[in-house]
PDB file of C-alpha atoms in Angstrom:
ATOM      1  CA  MET A   1       0.002   0.000  -0.002  1.00 93.00           C
ATOM      2  CA  PHE A   2       1.118   3.560  -0.722  1.00 92.00           C
ATOM      3  CA  LYS A   3      -0.146   6.695   1.004  1.00 85.00           C
ATOM      4  CA  LYS A   4      -0.155  10.134  -0.568  1.00 88.00           C
ATOM      5  CA  ILE A   5       1.489  12.733   1.689  1.00 83.00           C
ATOM      6  CA  GLU A   6       1.741  16.529   1.581  1.00 90.00           C
ATOM      7  CA  LYS A   7       4.948  18.447   2.368  1.00 82.00           C
ATOM      8  CA  GLU A   8       6.013  22.067   1.928  1.00 79.00           C
ATOM      9  CA  SER A   9       9.415  20.966   0.673  1.00 77.00           C
ATOM     10  CA  PHE A  10      10.421  17.457  -0.299  1.00 79.00           C
ATOM     11  CA  TYR A  11      14.130  16.821  -0.248  1.00 76.00           C
ATOM     12  CA  TYR A  12      15.316  13.219  -0.599  1.00 78.00           C
ATOM     13  CA  GLY A  13      19.065  13.805  -0.675  1.00 76.00           C
ATOM     14  CA  SER A  14      22.301  13.820  -2.616  1.00 87.00           C
ATOM     15  CA  THR A  15      26.064  14.240  -2.213  1.00 91.00           C
ATOM     16  CA  VAL A  16      27.221  17.164  -0.036  1.00 92.00           C
ATOM     17  CA  VAL A  17      29.231  19.791  -1.909  1.00 96.00           C
ATOM     18  CA  LEU A  18      30.865  22.943  -0.571  1.00 97.00           C
ATOM     19  CA  MET A  19      30.663  25.540  -3.334  1.00 98.00           C
ATOM     20  CA  THR A  20      33.223  28.325  -3.077  1.00 98.00           C
ATOM     21  CA  THR A  21      32.653  31.687  -4.728  1.00 97.00           C
ATOM     22  CA  LYS A  22      34.338  35.069  -4.531  1.00 96.00           C
ATOM     23  CA  ASP A  23      32.725  38.449  -3.910  1.00 94.00           C
ATOM     24  CA  VAL A  24      34.031  40.525  -6.825  1.00 90.00           C
ATOM     25  CA  GLN A  25      33.920  43.771  -4.825  1.00 90.00           C
ATOM     26  CA  SER A  26      35.361  42.755  -1.439  1.00 92.00           C
ATOM     27  CA  LYS A  27      37.370  39.762  -2.797  1.00 93.00           C
ATOM     28  CA  ALA A  28      36.042  37.758   0.186  1.00 95.00           C
ATOM     29  CA  ASP A  29      35.748  33.988  -0.281  1.00 97.00           C
ATOM     30  CA  ASN A  30      32.443  32.332   0.588  1.00 96.00           C
ATOM     31  CA  ILE A  31      31.333  28.749   1.233  1.00 97.00           C
ATOM     32  CA  THR A  32      27.836  27.607   0.289  1.00 96.00           C
ATOM     33  CA  VAL A  33      26.810  24.180   1.569  1.00 94.00           C
ATOM     34  CA  ILE A  34      24.721  22.497  -1.130  1.00 93.00           C
ATOM     35  CA  SER A  35      23.516  19.089  -2.170  1.00 87.00           C
ATOM     36  CA  SER A  36      21.226  20.008  -5.054  1.00 87.00           C
ATOM     37  CA  THR A  37      23.700  19.296  -7.852  1.00 93.00           C
ATOM     38  CA  TRP A  38      24.019  17.015 -10.830  1.00 93.00           C
ATOM     39  CA  THR A  39      26.599  16.485 -13.540  1.00 94.00           C
ATOM     40  CA  LEU A  40      26.479  15.481 -17.174  1.00 94.00           C
ATOM     41  CA  ASP A  41      29.603  15.296 -19.344  1.00 94.00           C
ATOM     42  CA  LYS A  42      31.567  18.482 -18.519  1.00 96.00           C
ATOM     43  CA  THR A  43      28.605  20.352 -17.014  1.00 97.00           C
ATOM     44  CA  ILE A  44      27.588  20.796 -13.368  1.00 97.00           C
ATOM     45  CA  VAL A  45      24.078  22.066 -12.638  1.00 97.00           C
ATOM     46  CA  VAL A  46      23.160  23.459  -9.220  1.00 96.00           C
ATOM     47  CA  GLY A  47      20.064  24.980  -7.638  1.00 94.00           C
ATOM     48  CA  LEU A  48      20.514  27.991  -5.318  1.00 94.00           C
ATOM     49  CA  GLY A  49      18.138  30.285  -3.449  1.00 92.00           C
ATOM     50  CA  LEU A  50      18.094  33.863  -4.747  1.00 93.00           C
ATOM     51  CA  ASP A  51      19.052  35.278  -1.307  1.00 91.00           C
ATOM     52  CA  ASN A  52      22.033  32.952  -1.019  1.00 91.00           C
ATOM     53  CA  LYS A  53      25.422  34.717  -0.905  1.00 94.00           C
ATOM     54  CA  GLY A  54      26.838  32.137  -3.314  1.00 95.00           C
ATOM     55  CA  PHE A  55      24.152  33.061  -5.839  1.00 95.00           C
ATOM     56  CA  LEU A  56      24.681  36.803  -5.273  1.00 94.00           C
ATOM     57  CA  ASN A  57      28.390  36.278  -5.966  1.00 95.00           C
ATOM     58  CA  LEU A  58      27.662  34.302  -9.140  1.00 95.00           C
ATOM     59  CA  LYS A  59      25.241  36.925 -10.449  1.00 91.00           C
ATOM     60  CA  VAL A  60      28.192  39.293 -10.919  1.00 89.00           C
ATOM     61  CA  GLY A  61      31.056  36.783 -11.022  1.00 85.00           C
ATOM     62  CA  SER A  62      31.638  33.884 -13.360  1.00 93.00           C
ATOM     63  CA  GLU A  63      33.526  31.197 -11.421  1.00 97.00           C
ATOM     64  CA  ALA A  64      32.785  28.583  -8.759  1.00 98.00           C
ATOM     65  CA  THR A  65      34.604  25.614  -7.287  1.00 98.00           C
ATOM     66  CA  PHE A  66      32.621  22.565  -6.177  1.00 98.00           C
ATOM     67  CA  ASN A  67      34.433  20.839  -3.311  1.00 98.00           C
ATOM     68  CA  VAL A  68      32.963  17.355  -2.847  1.00 97.00           C
ATOM     69  CA  ALA A  69      32.914  16.383   0.831  1.00 95.00           C
ATOM     70  CA  ASN A  70      33.706  13.035   2.398  1.00 92.00           C
ATOM     71  CA  GLY A  71      32.134  11.538   5.497  1.00 89.00           C
ATOM     72  CA  ASN A  72      34.735  12.588   8.052  1.00 91.00           C
ATOM     73  CA  ILE A  73      34.052  16.353   7.812  1.00 93.00           C
ATOM     74  CA  TRP A  74      30.310  16.405   8.436  1.00 90.00           C
ATOM     75  CA  GLU A  75      30.683  18.174  11.800  1.00 92.00           C
ATOM     76  CA  LYS A  76      32.711  20.987  10.186  1.00 95.00           C
ATOM     77  CA  ILE A  77      29.983  21.365   7.571  1.00 93.00           C
ATOM     78  CA  GLU A  78      27.226  21.457  10.176  1.00 91.00           C
ATOM     79  CA  ARG A  79      29.063  24.320  11.946  1.00 93.00           C
ATOM     80  CA  VAL A  80      28.574  26.536   8.888  1.00 94.00           C
ATOM     81  CA  ALA A  81      25.249  25.108   7.700  1.00 89.00           C
ATOM     82  CA  LYS A  82      23.095  27.625   9.596  1.00 89.00           C
ATOM     83  CA  THR A  83      25.106  30.652   8.537  1.00 92.00           C
ATOM     84  CA  THR A  84      24.908  32.961   5.572  1.00 90.00           C
ATOM     85  CA  GLY A  85      27.476  35.209   3.942  1.00 91.00           C
ATOM     86  CA  ASN A  86      24.668  37.631   3.068  1.00 90.00           C
ATOM     87  CA  SER A  87      24.599  40.368   5.732  1.00 90.00           C
ATOM     88  CA  GLU A  88      21.001  41.186   4.755  1.00 90.00           C
ATOM     89  CA  ILE A  89      19.359  38.036   6.107  1.00 90.00           C
ATOM     90  CA  PRO A  90      15.891  37.469   4.622  1.00 87.00           C
ATOM     91  CA  THR A  91      13.017  37.055   7.076  1.00 90.00           C
ATOM     92  CA  TYR A  92      12.456  33.356   6.348  1.00 87.00           C
ATOM     93  CA  LYS A  93      16.117  32.572   7.045  1.00 88.00           C
ATOM     94  CA  ARG A  94      16.146  34.712  10.198  1.00 90.00           C
ATOM     95  CA  LYS A  95      13.072  32.796  11.455  1.00 89.00           C
ATOM     96  CA  ALA A  96      14.861  29.520  10.738  1.00 87.00           C
ATOM     97  CA  GLY A  97      17.769  30.662  12.934  1.00 89.00           C
ATOM     98  CA  TYR A  98      20.360  31.611  10.301  1.00 90.00           C
ATOM     99  CA  LYS A  99      23.146  33.946  11.391  1.00 94.00           C
ATOM    100  CA  TYR A 100      25.482  36.117   9.350  1.00 93.00           C
ATOM    101  CA  CYS A 101      29.082  34.892   9.113  1.00 93.00           C
ATOM    102  CA  SER A 102      31.744  36.789   7.202  1.00 93.00           C
ATOM    103  CA  ASP A 103      34.326  33.982   7.453  1.00 96.00           C
ATOM    104  CA  LYS A 104      32.908  30.470   7.167  1.00 96.00           C
ATOM    105  CA  PHE A 105      36.397  29.067   6.600  1.00 97.00           C
ATOM    106  CA  SER A 106      37.459  29.967  10.144  1.00 97.00           C
ATOM    107  CA  LEU A 107      34.127  28.950  11.656  1.00 96.00           C
ATOM    108  CA  GLY A 108      34.206  25.514  10.023  1.00 96.00           C
ATOM    109  CA  GLY A 109      37.955  24.994  10.325  1.00 97.00           C
ATOM    110  CA  PHE A 110      38.452  24.740   6.556  1.00 98.00           C
ATOM    111  CA  THR A 111      41.758  25.362   4.772  1.00 98.00           C
ATOM    112  CA  LYS A 112      41.897  27.464   1.589  1.00 98.00           C
ATOM    113  CA  ILE A 113      43.962  26.327  -1.399  1.00 98.00           C
ATOM    114  CA  ARG A 114      44.507  28.660  -4.347  1.00 97.00           C
ATOM    115  CA  GLY A 115      42.537  27.775  -7.485  1.00 97.00           C
ATOM    116  CA  GLU A 116      44.433  26.510 -10.515  1.00 97.00           C
ATOM    117  CA  GLU A 117      42.080  27.238 -13.442  1.00 96.00           C
ATOM    118  CA  VAL A 118      39.829  29.785 -11.695  1.00 97.00           C
ATOM    119  CA  GLN A 119      40.106  32.481  -9.016  1.00 96.00           C
ATOM    120  CA  THR A 120      37.800  30.753  -6.524  1.00 98.00           C
ATOM    121  CA  VAL A 121      39.588  28.865  -3.765  1.00 98.00           C
ATOM    122  CA  ARG A 122      39.531  25.126  -3.156  1.00 98.00           C
ATOM    123  CA  ILE A 123      38.939  23.460   0.229  1.00 98.00           C
ATOM    124  CA  LYS A 124      41.801  21.200   1.313  1.00 98.00           C
ATOM    125  CA  GLU A 125      39.582  18.973   3.469  1.00 98.00           C
ATOM    126  CA  CYS A 126      37.516  17.927   0.416  1.00 98.00           C
ATOM    127  CA  PRO A 127      39.189  15.116  -1.607  1.00 97.00           C
ATOM    128  CA  ILE A 128      37.579  16.146  -4.909  1.00 97.00           C
ATOM    129  CA  GLN A 129      37.613  19.759  -6.123  1.00 98.00           C
ATOM    130  CA  ILE A 130      35.959  20.767  -9.396  1.00 97.00           C
ATOM    131  CA  GLU A 131      36.771  24.194 -10.832  1.00 98.00           C
ATOM    132  CA  THR A 132      34.127  25.685 -13.146  1.00 98.00           C
ATOM    133  CA  ILE A 133      33.080  28.664 -15.230  1.00 98.00           C
ATOM    134  CA  ILE A 134      29.405  29.685 -15.078  1.00 97.00           C
ATOM    135  CA  THR A 135      27.720  29.353 -18.471  1.00 97.00           C
ATOM    136  CA  ASP A 136      24.027  30.012 -17.767  1.00 97.00           C
ATOM    137  CA  ILE A 137      21.730  31.195 -14.979  1.00 97.00           C
ATOM    138  CA  THR A 138      17.969  30.613 -15.137  1.00 97.00           C
ATOM    139  CA  ILE A 139      15.835  32.424 -12.543  1.00 96.00           C
ATOM    140  CA  ARG A 140      12.730  30.717 -11.134  1.00 93.00           C
ATOM    141  CA  ASP A 141      10.325  32.037  -8.458  1.00 90.00           C
ATOM    142  CA  SER A 142      12.626  31.755  -5.443  1.00 89.00           C
ATOM    143  CA  PHE A 143      15.688  29.986  -6.761  1.00 93.00           C
ATOM    144  CA  ALA A 144      18.081  29.866  -9.700  1.00 96.00           C
ATOM    145  CA  ILE A 145      19.316  26.987 -11.807  1.00 96.00           C
ATOM    146  CA  ILE A 146      22.988  27.534 -12.564  1.00 97.00           C
ATOM    147  CA  GLU A 147      24.948  25.701 -15.228  1.00 97.00           C
ATOM    148  CA  SER A 148      28.734  25.630 -15.200  1.00 97.00           C
ATOM    149  CA  LYS A 149      31.445  24.145 -17.394  1.00 98.00           C
ATOM    150  CA  ILE A 150      34.170  22.074 -15.742  1.00 97.00           C
ATOM    151  CA  LYS A 151      37.627  23.637 -16.252  1.00 97.00           C
ATOM    152  CA  GLY A 152      39.639  21.425 -13.904  1.00 97.00           C
ATOM    153  CA  ILE A 153      39.227  18.425 -11.597  1.00 97.00           C
ATOM    154  CA  LEU A 154      41.680  18.023  -8.710  1.00 97.00           C
ATOM    155  CA  VAL A 155      41.683  14.808  -6.679  1.00 97.00           C
ATOM    156  CA  ASP A 156      43.581  13.936  -3.507  1.00 97.00           C
ATOM    157  CA  GLU A 157      46.204  11.351  -4.478  1.00 96.00           C
ATOM    158  CA  GLN A 158      45.204   9.219  -1.473  1.00 95.00           C
ATOM    159  CA  ILE A 159      41.964   8.209  -3.226  1.00 94.00           C
ATOM    160  CA  LEU A 160      43.431   7.736  -6.718  1.00 95.00           C
ATOM    161  CA  TYR A 161      44.103   4.312  -8.219  1.00 93.00           C
ATOM    162  CA  ASP A 162      46.158   5.735 -11.093  1.00 93.00           C
ATOM    163  CA  ASP A 163      46.475   9.045 -12.974  1.00 92.00           C
ATOM    164  CA  SER A 164      42.875   9.117 -14.137  1.00 89.00           C
ATOM    165  CA  HIS A 165      40.813   6.728 -11.977  1.00 91.00           C
ATOM    166  CA  ILE A 166      39.485   7.005  -8.442  1.00 92.00           C
ATOM    167  CA  ASP A 167      39.763   4.002  -6.131  1.00 93.00           C
ATOM    168  CA  VAL A 168      36.181   3.851  -4.907  1.00 87.00           C
ATOM    169  CA  ASN A 169      37.228   1.685  -1.959  1.00 88.00           C
ATOM    170  CA  LYS A 170      39.070   4.740  -0.590  1.00 90.00           C
ATOM    171  CA  TRP A 171      36.393   7.319  -1.401  1.00 90.00           C
ATOM    172  CA  ASP A 172      33.633   7.808   1.170  1.00 90.00           C
ATOM    173  CA  PRO A 173      31.376  10.639  -0.035  1.00 91.00           C
ATOM    174  CA  LEU A 174      29.148  12.441   2.436  1.00 89.00           C
ATOM    175  CA  ILE A 175      25.468  12.001   1.568  1.00 88.00           C
ATOM    176  CA  TYR A 176      22.664  14.220   2.821  1.00 86.00           C
ATOM    177  CA  LYS A 177      19.657  11.844   2.979  1.00 81.00           C
ATOM    178  CA  PHE A 178      16.392  13.475   4.031  1.00 79.00           C
ATOM    179  CA  ARG A 179      18.639  16.049   5.793  1.00 79.00           C
ATOM    180  CA  GLU A 180      20.585  13.382   7.688  1.00 84.00           C
ATOM    181  CA  TYR A 181      24.328  13.066   7.121  1.00 85.00           C
ATOM    182  CA  ILE A 182      25.362   9.554   6.119  1.00 82.00           C
ATOM    183  CA  SER A 183      28.396   8.034   4.428  1.00 83.00           C
ATOM    184  CA  ALA A 184      28.201   5.823   1.384  1.00 68.00           C
ATOM    185  CA  ASN A 185      30.776   3.130   2.074  1.00 64.00           C
ATOM    186  CA  GLN A 186      28.683   0.011   1.441  1.00 63.00           C
ATOM    187  CA  SER A 187      28.747  -1.387  -2.108  1.00 63.00           C
ATOM    188  CA  LEU A 188      25.660  -3.077  -3.497  1.00 57.00           C
ATOM    189  CA  GLY A 189      26.896  -3.435  -7.084  1.00 66.00           C
ATOM    190  CA  THR A 190      28.097  -1.388 -10.047  1.00 61.00           C
ATOM    191  CA  ASN A 191      26.413  -0.047 -13.163  1.00 58.00           C
ATOM    192  CA  PHE A 192      27.569  -1.289 -16.582  1.00 60.00           C
ATOM    193  CA  ARG A 193      29.112   2.177 -17.215  1.00 70.00           C
ATOM    194  CA  PHE A 194      31.294   2.104 -14.065  1.00 71.00           C
ATOM    195  CA  GLN A 195      34.769   3.471 -14.967  1.00 74.00           C
ATOM    196  CA  GLU A 196      36.704   3.832 -11.726  1.00 74.00           C
ATOM    197  CA  PHE A 197      38.757   1.222  -9.848  1.00 71.00           C
ATOM    198  CA  LYS A 198      37.280  -1.318  -7.425  1.00 72.00           C
ATOM    199  CA  LYS A 199      38.744  -4.565  -6.032  1.00 71.00           C
TER     200      LYS A 199
END
């Protein structure tokens, strides 16, 4: 039996990504915790709220780095999750308990690494870092759909099998499932298009 339910927002989960952007005026680096992303070929698509500092940076900037988190940094991420880099906090975020934070790197204990293909910084604690250029922004009612082209992929050598393949036995991505942090270290099988390394 199935039962129809009603919810204001229905979020079933995805991989946690820390998107870094740069304020073009102040040059300040910002972290946006997201999990609404998907990739296809050399494109990353992300959904962001219009009041989000990451979105405000991308409206006038053109670069973003997507730092893919692993399971051991979830507590650092949760420290910055209820903060915003936008000093003008919208009412709905204020009611939800969001606070302004000008330096999420210090608050979360994250280490900046200079970008290689773009000006946005990378996060050392994230084993996969994807540098991108924004190619399209589509505005909806309260959010934007942002498309970006991958310019560079940097991977921690500790999770590599060789120069171009990730050893999935060593990679433990952080998953945000129904707003619960979980790791994905149990294998159930592989798809016929699987291309990485696995024992």
